[in-house]
Tab-separated table of C-alpha atoms in Angstrom:
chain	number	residue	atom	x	y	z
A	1	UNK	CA	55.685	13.779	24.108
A	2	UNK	CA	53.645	12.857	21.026
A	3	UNK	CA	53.687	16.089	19.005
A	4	UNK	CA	51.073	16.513	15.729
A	5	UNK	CA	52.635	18.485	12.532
A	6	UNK	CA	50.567	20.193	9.741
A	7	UNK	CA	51.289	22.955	7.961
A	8	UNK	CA	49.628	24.904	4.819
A	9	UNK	CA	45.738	24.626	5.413
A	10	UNK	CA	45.442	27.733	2.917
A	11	UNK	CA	41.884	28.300	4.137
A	12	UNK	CA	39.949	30.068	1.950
A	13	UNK	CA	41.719	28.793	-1.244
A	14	UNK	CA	39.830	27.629	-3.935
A	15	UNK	CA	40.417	24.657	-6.923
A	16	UNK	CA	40.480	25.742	-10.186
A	17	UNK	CA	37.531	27.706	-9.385
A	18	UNK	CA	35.695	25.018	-7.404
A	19	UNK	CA	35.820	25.638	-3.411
A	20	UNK	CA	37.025	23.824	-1.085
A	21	UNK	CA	35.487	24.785	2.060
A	22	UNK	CA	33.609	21.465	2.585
A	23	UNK	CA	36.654	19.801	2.187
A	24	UNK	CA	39.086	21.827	4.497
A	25	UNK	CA	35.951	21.570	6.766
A	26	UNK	CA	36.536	17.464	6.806
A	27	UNK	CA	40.007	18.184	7.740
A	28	UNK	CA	39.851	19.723	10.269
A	29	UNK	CA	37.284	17.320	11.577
A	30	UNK	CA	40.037	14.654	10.706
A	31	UNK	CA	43.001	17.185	12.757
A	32	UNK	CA	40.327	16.677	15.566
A	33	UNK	CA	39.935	13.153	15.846
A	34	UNK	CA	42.912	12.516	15.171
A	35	UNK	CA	44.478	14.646	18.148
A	36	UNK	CA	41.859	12.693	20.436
A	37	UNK	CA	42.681	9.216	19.088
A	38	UNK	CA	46.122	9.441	18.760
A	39	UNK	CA	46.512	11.254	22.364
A	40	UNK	CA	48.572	13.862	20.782
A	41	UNK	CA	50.203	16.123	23.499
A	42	UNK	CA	50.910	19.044	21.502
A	43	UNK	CA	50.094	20.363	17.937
A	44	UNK	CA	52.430	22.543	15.392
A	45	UNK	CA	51.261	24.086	12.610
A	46	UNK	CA	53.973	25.566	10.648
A	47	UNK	CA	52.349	28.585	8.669
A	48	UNK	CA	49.939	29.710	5.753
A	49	UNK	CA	47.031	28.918	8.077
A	50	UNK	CA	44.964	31.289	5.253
A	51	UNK	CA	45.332	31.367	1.755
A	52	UNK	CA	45.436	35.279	1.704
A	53	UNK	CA	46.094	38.251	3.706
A	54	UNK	CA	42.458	39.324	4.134
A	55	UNK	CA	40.985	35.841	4.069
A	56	UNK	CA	36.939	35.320	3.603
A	57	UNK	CA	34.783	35.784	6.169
A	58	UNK	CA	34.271	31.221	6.257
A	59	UNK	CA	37.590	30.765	6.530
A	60	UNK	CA	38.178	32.906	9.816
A	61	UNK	CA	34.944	31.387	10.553
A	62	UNK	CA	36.318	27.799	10.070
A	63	UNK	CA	39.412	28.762	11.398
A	64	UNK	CA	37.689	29.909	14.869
A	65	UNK	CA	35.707	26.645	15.100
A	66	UNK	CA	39.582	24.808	14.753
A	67	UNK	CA	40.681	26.950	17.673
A	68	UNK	CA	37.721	26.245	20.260
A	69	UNK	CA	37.706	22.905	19.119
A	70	UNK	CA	41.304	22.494	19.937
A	71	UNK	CA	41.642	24.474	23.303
A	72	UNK	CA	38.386	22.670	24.058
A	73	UNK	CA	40.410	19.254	24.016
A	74	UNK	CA	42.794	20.366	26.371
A	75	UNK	CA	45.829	20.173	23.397
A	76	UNK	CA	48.221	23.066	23.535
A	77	UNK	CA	48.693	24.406	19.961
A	78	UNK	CA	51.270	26.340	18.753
A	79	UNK	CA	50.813	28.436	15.249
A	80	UNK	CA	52.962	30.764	13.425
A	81	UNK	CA	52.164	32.875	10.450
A	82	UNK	CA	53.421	31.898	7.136
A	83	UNK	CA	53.901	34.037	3.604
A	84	UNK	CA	50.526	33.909	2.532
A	85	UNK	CA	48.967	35.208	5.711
A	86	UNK	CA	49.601	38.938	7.175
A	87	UNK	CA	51.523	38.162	10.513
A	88	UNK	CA	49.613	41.404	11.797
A	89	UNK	CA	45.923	40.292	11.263
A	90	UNK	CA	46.945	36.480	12.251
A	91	UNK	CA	48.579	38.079	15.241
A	92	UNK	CA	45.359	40.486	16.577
A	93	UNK	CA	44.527	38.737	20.078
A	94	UNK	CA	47.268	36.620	20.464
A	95	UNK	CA	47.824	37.544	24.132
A	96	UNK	CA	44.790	36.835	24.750
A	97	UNK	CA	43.579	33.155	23.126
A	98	UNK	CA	47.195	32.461	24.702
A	99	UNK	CA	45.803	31.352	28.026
A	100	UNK	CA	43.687	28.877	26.422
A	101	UNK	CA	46.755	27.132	25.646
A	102	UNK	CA	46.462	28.374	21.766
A	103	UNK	CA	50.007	30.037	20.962
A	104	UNK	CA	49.951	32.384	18.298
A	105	UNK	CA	53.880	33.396	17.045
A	106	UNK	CA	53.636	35.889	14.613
A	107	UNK	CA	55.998	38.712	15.449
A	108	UNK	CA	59.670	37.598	14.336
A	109	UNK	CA	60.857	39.723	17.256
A	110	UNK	CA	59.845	36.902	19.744
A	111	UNK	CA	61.375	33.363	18.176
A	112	UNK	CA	63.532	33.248	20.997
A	113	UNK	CA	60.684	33.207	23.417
A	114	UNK	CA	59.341	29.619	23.245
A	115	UNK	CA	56.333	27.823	24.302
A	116	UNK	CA	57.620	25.628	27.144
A	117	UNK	CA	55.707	21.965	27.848
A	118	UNK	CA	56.615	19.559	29.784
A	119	UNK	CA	56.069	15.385	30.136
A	120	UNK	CA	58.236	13.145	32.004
A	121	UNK	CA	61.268	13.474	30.338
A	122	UNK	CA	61.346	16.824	31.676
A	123	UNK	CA	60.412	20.156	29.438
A	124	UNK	CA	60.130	20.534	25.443
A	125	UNK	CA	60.811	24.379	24.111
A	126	UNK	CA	58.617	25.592	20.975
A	127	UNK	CA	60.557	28.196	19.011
A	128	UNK	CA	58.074	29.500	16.274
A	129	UNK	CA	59.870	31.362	13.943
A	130	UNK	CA	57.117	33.510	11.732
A	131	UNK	CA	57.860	33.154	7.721
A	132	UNK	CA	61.042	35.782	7.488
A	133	UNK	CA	60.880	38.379	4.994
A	134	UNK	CA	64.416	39.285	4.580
A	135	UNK	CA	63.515	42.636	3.899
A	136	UNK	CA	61.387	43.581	6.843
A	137	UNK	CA	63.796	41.665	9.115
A	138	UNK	CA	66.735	41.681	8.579
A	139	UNK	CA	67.847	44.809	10.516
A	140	UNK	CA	65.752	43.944	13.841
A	141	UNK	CA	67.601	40.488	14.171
A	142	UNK	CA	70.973	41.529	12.825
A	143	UNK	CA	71.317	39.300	10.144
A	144	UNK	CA	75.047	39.498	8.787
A	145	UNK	CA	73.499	39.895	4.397
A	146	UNK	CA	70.342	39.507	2.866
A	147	UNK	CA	68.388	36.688	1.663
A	148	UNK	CA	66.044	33.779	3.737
A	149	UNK	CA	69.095	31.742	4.636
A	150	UNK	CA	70.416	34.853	6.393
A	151	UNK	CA	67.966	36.111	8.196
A	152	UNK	CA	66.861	32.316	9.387
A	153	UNK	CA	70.099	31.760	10.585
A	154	UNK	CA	70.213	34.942	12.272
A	155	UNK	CA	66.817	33.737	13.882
A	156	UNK	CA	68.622	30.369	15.330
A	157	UNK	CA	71.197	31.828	16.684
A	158	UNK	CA	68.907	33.265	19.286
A	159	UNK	CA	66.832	30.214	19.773
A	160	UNK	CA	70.029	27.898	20.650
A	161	UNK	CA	71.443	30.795	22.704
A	162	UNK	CA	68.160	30.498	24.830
A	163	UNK	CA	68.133	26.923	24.841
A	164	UNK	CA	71.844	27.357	26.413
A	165	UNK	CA	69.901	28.806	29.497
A	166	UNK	CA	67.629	26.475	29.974
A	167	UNK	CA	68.216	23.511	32.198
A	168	UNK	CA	69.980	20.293	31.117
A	169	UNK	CA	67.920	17.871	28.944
A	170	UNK	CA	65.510	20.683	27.818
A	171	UNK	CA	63.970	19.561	23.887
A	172	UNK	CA	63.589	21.765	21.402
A	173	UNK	CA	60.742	22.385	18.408
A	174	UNK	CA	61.367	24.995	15.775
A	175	UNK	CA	58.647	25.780	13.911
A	176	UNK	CA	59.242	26.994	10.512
A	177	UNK	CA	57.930	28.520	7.714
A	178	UNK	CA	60.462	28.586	4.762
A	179	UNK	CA	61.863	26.774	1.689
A	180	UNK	CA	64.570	24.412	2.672
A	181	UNK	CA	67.031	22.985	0.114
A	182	UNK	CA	67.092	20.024	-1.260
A	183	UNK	CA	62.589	20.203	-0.754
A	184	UNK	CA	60.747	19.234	-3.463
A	185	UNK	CA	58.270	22.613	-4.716
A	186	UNK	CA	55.222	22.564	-6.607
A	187	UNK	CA	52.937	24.983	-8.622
A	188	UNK	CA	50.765	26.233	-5.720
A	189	UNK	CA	53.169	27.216	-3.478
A	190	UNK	CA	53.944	31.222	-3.702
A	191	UNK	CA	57.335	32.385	-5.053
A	192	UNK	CA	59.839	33.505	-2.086
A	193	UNK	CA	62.718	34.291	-3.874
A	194	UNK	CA	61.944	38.059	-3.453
A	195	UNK	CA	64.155	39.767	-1.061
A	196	UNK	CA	67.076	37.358	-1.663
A	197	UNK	CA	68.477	34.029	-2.355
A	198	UNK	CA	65.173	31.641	-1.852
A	199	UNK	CA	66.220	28.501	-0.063
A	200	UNK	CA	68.436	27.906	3.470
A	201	UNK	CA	70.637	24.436	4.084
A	202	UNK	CA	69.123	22.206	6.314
A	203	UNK	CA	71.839	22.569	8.702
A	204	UNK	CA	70.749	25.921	9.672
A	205	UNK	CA	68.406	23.764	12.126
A	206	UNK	CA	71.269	22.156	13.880
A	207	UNK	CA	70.828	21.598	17.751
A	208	UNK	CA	67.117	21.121	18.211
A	209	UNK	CA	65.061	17.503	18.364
A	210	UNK	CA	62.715	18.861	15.672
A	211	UNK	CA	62.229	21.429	13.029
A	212	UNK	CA	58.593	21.328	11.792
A	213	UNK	CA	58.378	23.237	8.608
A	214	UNK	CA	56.056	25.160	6.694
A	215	UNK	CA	55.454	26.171	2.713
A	216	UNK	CA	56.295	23.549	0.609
A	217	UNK	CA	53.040	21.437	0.056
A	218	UNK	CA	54.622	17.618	-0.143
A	219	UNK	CA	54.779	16.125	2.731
A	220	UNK	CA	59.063	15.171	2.646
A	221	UNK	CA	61.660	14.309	4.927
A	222	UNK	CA	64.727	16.715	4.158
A	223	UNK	CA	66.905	15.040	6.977
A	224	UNK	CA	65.667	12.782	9.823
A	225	UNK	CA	65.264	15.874	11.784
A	226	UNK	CA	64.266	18.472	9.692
A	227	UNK	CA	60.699	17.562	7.598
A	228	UNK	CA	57.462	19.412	6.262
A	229	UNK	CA	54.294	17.807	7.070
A	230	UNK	CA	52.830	19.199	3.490
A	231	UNK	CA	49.094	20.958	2.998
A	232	UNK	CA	46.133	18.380	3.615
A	233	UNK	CA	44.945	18.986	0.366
A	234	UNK	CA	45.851	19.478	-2.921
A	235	UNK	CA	45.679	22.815	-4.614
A	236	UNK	CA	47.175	22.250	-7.900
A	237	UNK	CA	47.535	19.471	-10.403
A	238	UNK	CA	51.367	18.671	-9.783
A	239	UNK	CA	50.236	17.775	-6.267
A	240	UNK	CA	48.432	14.916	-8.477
A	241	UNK	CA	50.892	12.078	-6.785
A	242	UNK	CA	51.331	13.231	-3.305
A	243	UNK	CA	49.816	11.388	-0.030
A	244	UNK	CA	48.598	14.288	1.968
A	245	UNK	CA	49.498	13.624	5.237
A	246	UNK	CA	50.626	15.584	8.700
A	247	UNK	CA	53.493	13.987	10.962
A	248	UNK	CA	52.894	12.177	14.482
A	249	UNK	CA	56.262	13.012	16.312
A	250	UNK	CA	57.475	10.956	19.568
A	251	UNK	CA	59.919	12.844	21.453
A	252	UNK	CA	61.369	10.362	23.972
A	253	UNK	CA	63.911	11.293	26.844
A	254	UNK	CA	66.915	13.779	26.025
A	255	UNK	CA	69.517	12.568	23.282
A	256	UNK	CA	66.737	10.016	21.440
A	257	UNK	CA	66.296	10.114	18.042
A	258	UNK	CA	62.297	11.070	17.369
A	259	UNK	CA	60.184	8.477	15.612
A	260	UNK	CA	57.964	9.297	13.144
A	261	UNK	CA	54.240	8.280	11.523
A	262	UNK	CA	52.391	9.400	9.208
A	263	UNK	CA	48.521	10.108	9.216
A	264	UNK	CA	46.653	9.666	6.262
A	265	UNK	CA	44.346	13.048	5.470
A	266	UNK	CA	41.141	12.679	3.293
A	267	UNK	CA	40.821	12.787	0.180
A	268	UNK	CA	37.749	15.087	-1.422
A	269	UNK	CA	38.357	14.168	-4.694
A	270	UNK	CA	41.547	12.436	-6.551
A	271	UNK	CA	43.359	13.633	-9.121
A	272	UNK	CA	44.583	12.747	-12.544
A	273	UNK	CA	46.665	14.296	-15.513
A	274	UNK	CA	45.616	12.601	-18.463
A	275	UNK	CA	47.461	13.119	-21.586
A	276	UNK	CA	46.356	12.568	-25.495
A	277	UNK	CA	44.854	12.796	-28.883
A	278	UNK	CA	40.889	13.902	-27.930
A	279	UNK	CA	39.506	10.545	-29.804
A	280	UNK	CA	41.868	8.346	-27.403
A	281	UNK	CA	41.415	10.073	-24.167
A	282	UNK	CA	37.085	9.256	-25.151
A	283	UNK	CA	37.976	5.885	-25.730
A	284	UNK	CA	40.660	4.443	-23.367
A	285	UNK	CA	39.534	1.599	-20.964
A	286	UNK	CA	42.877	2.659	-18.701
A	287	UNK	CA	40.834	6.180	-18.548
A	288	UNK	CA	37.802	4.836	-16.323
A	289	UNK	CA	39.485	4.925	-13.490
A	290	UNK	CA	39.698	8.658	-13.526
A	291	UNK	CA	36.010	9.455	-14.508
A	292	UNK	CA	34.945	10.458	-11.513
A	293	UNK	CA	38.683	12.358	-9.987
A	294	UNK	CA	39.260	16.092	-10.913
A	295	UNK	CA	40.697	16.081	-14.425
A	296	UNK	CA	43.646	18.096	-16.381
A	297	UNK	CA	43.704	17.077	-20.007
A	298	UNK	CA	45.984	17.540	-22.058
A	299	UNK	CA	45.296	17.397	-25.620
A	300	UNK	CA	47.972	16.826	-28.291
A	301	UNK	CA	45.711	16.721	-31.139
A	302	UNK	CA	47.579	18.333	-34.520
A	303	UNK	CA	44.609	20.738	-34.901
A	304	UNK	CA	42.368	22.225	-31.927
A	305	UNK	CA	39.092	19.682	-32.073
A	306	UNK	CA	35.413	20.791	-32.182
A	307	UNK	CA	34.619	21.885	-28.825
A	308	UNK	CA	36.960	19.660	-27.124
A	309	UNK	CA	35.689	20.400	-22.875
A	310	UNK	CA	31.932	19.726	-23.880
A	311	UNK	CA	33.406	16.091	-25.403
A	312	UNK	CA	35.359	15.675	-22.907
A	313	UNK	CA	33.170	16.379	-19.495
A	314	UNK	CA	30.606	13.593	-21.174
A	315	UNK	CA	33.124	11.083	-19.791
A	316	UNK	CA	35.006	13.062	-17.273
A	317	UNK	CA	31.921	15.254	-15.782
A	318	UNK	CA	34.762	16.681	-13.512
A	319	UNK	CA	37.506	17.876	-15.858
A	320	UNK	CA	38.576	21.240	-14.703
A	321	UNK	CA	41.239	22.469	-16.818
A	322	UNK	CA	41.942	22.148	-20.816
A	323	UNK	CA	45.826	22.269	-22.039
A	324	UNK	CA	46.664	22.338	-25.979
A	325	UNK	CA	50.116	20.472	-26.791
A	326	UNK	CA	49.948	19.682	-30.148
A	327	UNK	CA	52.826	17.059	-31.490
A	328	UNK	CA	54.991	18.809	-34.348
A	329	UNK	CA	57.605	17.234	-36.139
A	330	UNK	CA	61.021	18.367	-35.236
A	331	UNK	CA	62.841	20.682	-37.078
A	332	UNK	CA	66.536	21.841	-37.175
A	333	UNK	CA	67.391	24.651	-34.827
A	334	UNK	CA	70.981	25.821	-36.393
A	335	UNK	CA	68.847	25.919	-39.626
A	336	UNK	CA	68.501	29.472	-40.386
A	337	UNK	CA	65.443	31.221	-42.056
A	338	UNK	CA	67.090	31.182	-45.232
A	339	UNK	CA	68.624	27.646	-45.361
A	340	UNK	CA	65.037	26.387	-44.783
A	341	UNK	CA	63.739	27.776	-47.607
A	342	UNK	CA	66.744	27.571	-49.574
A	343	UNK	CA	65.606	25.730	-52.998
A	344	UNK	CA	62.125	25.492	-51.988
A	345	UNK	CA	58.880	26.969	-54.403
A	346	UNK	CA	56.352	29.540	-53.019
A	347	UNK	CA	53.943	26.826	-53.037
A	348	UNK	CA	55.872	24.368	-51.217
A	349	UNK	CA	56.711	27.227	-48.252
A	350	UNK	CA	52.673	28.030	-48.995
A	351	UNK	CA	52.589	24.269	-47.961
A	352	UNK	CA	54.857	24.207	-45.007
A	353	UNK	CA	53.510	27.148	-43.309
A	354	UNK	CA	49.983	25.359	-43.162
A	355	UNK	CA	51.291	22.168	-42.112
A	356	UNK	CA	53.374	24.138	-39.122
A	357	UNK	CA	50.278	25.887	-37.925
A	358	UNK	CA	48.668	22.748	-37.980
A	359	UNK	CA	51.123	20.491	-36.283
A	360	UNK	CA	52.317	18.782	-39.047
A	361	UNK	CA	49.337	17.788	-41.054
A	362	UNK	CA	49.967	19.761	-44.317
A	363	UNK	CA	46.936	20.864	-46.632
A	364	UNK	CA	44.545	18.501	-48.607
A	365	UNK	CA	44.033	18.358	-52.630
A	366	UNK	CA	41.577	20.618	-52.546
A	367	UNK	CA	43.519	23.178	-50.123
A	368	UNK	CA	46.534	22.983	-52.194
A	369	UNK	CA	43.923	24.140	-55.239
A	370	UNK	CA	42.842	27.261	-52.940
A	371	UNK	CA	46.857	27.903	-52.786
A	372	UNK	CA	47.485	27.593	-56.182
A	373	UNK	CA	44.640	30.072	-57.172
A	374	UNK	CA	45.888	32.320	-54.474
A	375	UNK	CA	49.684	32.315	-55.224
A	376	UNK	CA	48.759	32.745	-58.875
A	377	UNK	CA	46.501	35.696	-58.277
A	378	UNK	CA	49.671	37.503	-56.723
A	379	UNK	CA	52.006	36.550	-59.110
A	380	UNK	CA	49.364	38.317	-61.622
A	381	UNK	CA	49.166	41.123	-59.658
A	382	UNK	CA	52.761	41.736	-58.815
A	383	UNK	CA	53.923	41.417	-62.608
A	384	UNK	CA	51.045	43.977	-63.586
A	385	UNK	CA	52.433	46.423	-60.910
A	386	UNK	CA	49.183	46.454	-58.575
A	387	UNK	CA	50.652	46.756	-55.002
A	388	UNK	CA	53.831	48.392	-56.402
A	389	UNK	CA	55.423	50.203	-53.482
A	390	UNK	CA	52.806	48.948	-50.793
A	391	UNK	CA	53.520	48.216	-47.307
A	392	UNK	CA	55.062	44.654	-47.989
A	393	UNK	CA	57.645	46.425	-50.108
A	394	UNK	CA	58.312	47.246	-53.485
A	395	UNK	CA	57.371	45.058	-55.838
A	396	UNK	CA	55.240	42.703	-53.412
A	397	UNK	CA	51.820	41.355	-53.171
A	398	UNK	CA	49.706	39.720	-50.586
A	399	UNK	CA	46.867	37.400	-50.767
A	400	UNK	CA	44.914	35.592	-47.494
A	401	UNK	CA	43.451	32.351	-47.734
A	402	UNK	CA	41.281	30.325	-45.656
A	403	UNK	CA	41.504	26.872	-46.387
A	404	UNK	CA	39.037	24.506	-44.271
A	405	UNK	CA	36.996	25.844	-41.234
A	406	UNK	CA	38.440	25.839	-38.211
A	407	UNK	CA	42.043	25.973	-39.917
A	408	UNK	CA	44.473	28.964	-39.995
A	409	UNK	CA	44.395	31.768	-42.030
A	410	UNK	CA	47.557	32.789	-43.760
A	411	UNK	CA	48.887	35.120	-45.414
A	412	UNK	CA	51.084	34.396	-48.419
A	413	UNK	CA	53.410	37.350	-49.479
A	414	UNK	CA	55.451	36.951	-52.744
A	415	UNK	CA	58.368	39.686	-53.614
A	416	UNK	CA	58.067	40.507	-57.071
A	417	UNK	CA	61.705	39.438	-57.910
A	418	UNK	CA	60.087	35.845	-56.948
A	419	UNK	CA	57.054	35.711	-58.690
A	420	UNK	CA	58.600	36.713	-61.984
């Protein structure tokens, strides 16, 4: 049986602002010719078919053209619900689309009731086990503590003690949506670790052929058994180096290890994470090759340039996100406060406090003129008793200066034991 994994279409879900409809629209195109090329038997998809619980009114619009599509081609499907969809909504009509050979599993209370196919190696069970709040489930499948590996061990235990009725050389397919260790995360993918300890061992899937998983959004092999298939697109920048890709899986006769390939999905737009002082990223040659992907740029310039996005969407017209990481020199961290400035003049910490702001680059001649005239001015007013007893303390005086535009603005305070 040649058996088609996805997972993680998030439909709905935008890029950094810029929709992706069109592309998740190609996909499933792709998922489509793909199942009729390949003569795929069967297809999982292991949760988060929506990016939210109340999803737009395209998505369940794109989703519905997926589903005729599919039950059009003859191709049972088998779906479960994953953390970012609600199991309830995903669930409404279930029964129903069911005899089109579209399996909805949504309701934790039936992963022991599988999805039986058959080719002529005899049957193939699909278990789809629902993403598994530990909170809302752990009662109504009598998991022994709390937390996801718990309550999806509690879950297995009734899908191998149905597979123990069924006849000899039955195969089994667990669908899964859940983070399983030793999988690599990235940014897009929700937090879990509410309700409980966030990841399960991988040998909570022992006894079945396959366990098609759902959530994290690399496509990975976690054992040779046991892999995600990944989203087909990207939805963050740390997804910048992944292949998006869904699994074909070959399940031969009874006691055969499954082979495995892996199906290219499109690719809307690449991405890159460029990294830099604003004149170099401009200039590069190495950069051309990313002038036309979605851009993150990261800027390590010592002081925030003049409107640094305009600049930079000249060459990159599709930049979509701007990070500041300016390069500072390092400094001692068992240093305290006071061993820092230990020996050191007002001017001089005048001095340091500008270049720290600034990343290092320390004021110019005629900044360090503006400095003097301020520091003096306080020492002038603090000996003739101006701010005596003002909020800075008794004895004190502040002064602000501005040095260049586009610099900081500090604010030098000198205690009037100092100045004298």
């Amino acid at each position: 049986m040649r058996i088609l994994h996805t997972s993680d279409w998030h439909l709905g879900r935008s890029f950094h602002r810029v929709s992706l409809l069109a592309a998740q629209r190609e996909f499933i195109d792709h998922l489509i010719t793909t199942v009729r090329d390949r003569r795929i038997d069967a297809v999982v998809v292991a949760g988060d078919i929506y990016d939210r619980a109340v999803p737009p009114l395209a998505a369940v619009e794109l989703f519905d053209d997926a589903l005729h599509r599919l039950a059009d081609l003859g191709v049972p499907t088998v779906m479960i619900s994953g953390n970012h969809d609600s199991a309830r909504r995903l669930g409404v009509g279930a029964g129903l689309i069911d005899r089109a050979g579209i399996h909805l599993r949504t309701d934790p209370a039936g992963c022991a009731t599988p999805v039986v196919l058959a080719d002529d190696h005899g049957e193939v069970a699909f278990y789809g086990l629902p993403y598994l709040e530990p909170g809302l489930v752990r009662e109504e499948l009598g998991a022994p503590a709390a937390g996801h590996a718990a309550v999806l061990g509690a879950a297995m235990e009734r899908v191998r003690a149905d597979l123990a009725t069924r006849p000899s050389g039955t195969r089994s397919v667990v669908l899964a949506h859940a983070f399983v260790t030793g999988g690599a995360v990235s940014d897009s993918e929700r937090d879990i670790t509410v309700g409980g300890v966030a990841s399960a061992p991988a040998e909570v899937f022992d006894g079945v052929d396959y366990a098609a998983l759902g959530h994290l959004h690399g496509c990975q092999t976690i054992t040779e058994r046991v892999r995600y298939s990944g989203s087909p697109l990207a939805y963050s920048f740390s997804e910048a180096a992944h292949r998006k890709s869904m699994w074909v899986v070959e399940l031969g006769a009874a006691g055969e290890a499954p082979s495995y390939q892996r199906v290219e999905c499109p690719v809307p737009r690449p991405l890159a994470r460029i990294r830099g002082r604003i004149e170099e990223l401009l200039a590069d040659p190495d950069l051309d090759r990313h002038e036309e992907a979605w851009v993150e740029a990261t800027l390590t310039d010592a002081v925030r340039p003049h409107e640094p996005m305009a600049r930079l969407v000249r060459r990159f017209p599709h930049v979509l996100t701007l990070v500041f990481d300016p390069g500072r020199p390092p400094e001692d961290p068992l240093a305290s406060y006071a061993q820092r400035l230990r020996g050191r003049s007002d001017r001089q910490i005048a001095e340091d406090f500008v270049a720290h702001v600034r990343g290092g680059r320390g004021p110019d001649a005629a900044e360090r003129v503006l400095l003097e005239d301020a520091l003096e001015t306080v020492r002038s007013e603090a000996h003739e008793g101006v701010v005596p007893g003002g909020e800075n303390g008794p004895g004190a005086a502040t002064a602000t200066v501005r040095t260049t535009p586009g610099a900081a603005t500090a604010t030098v305070r000198i205690a009037g034991e100092a100045a004298r």
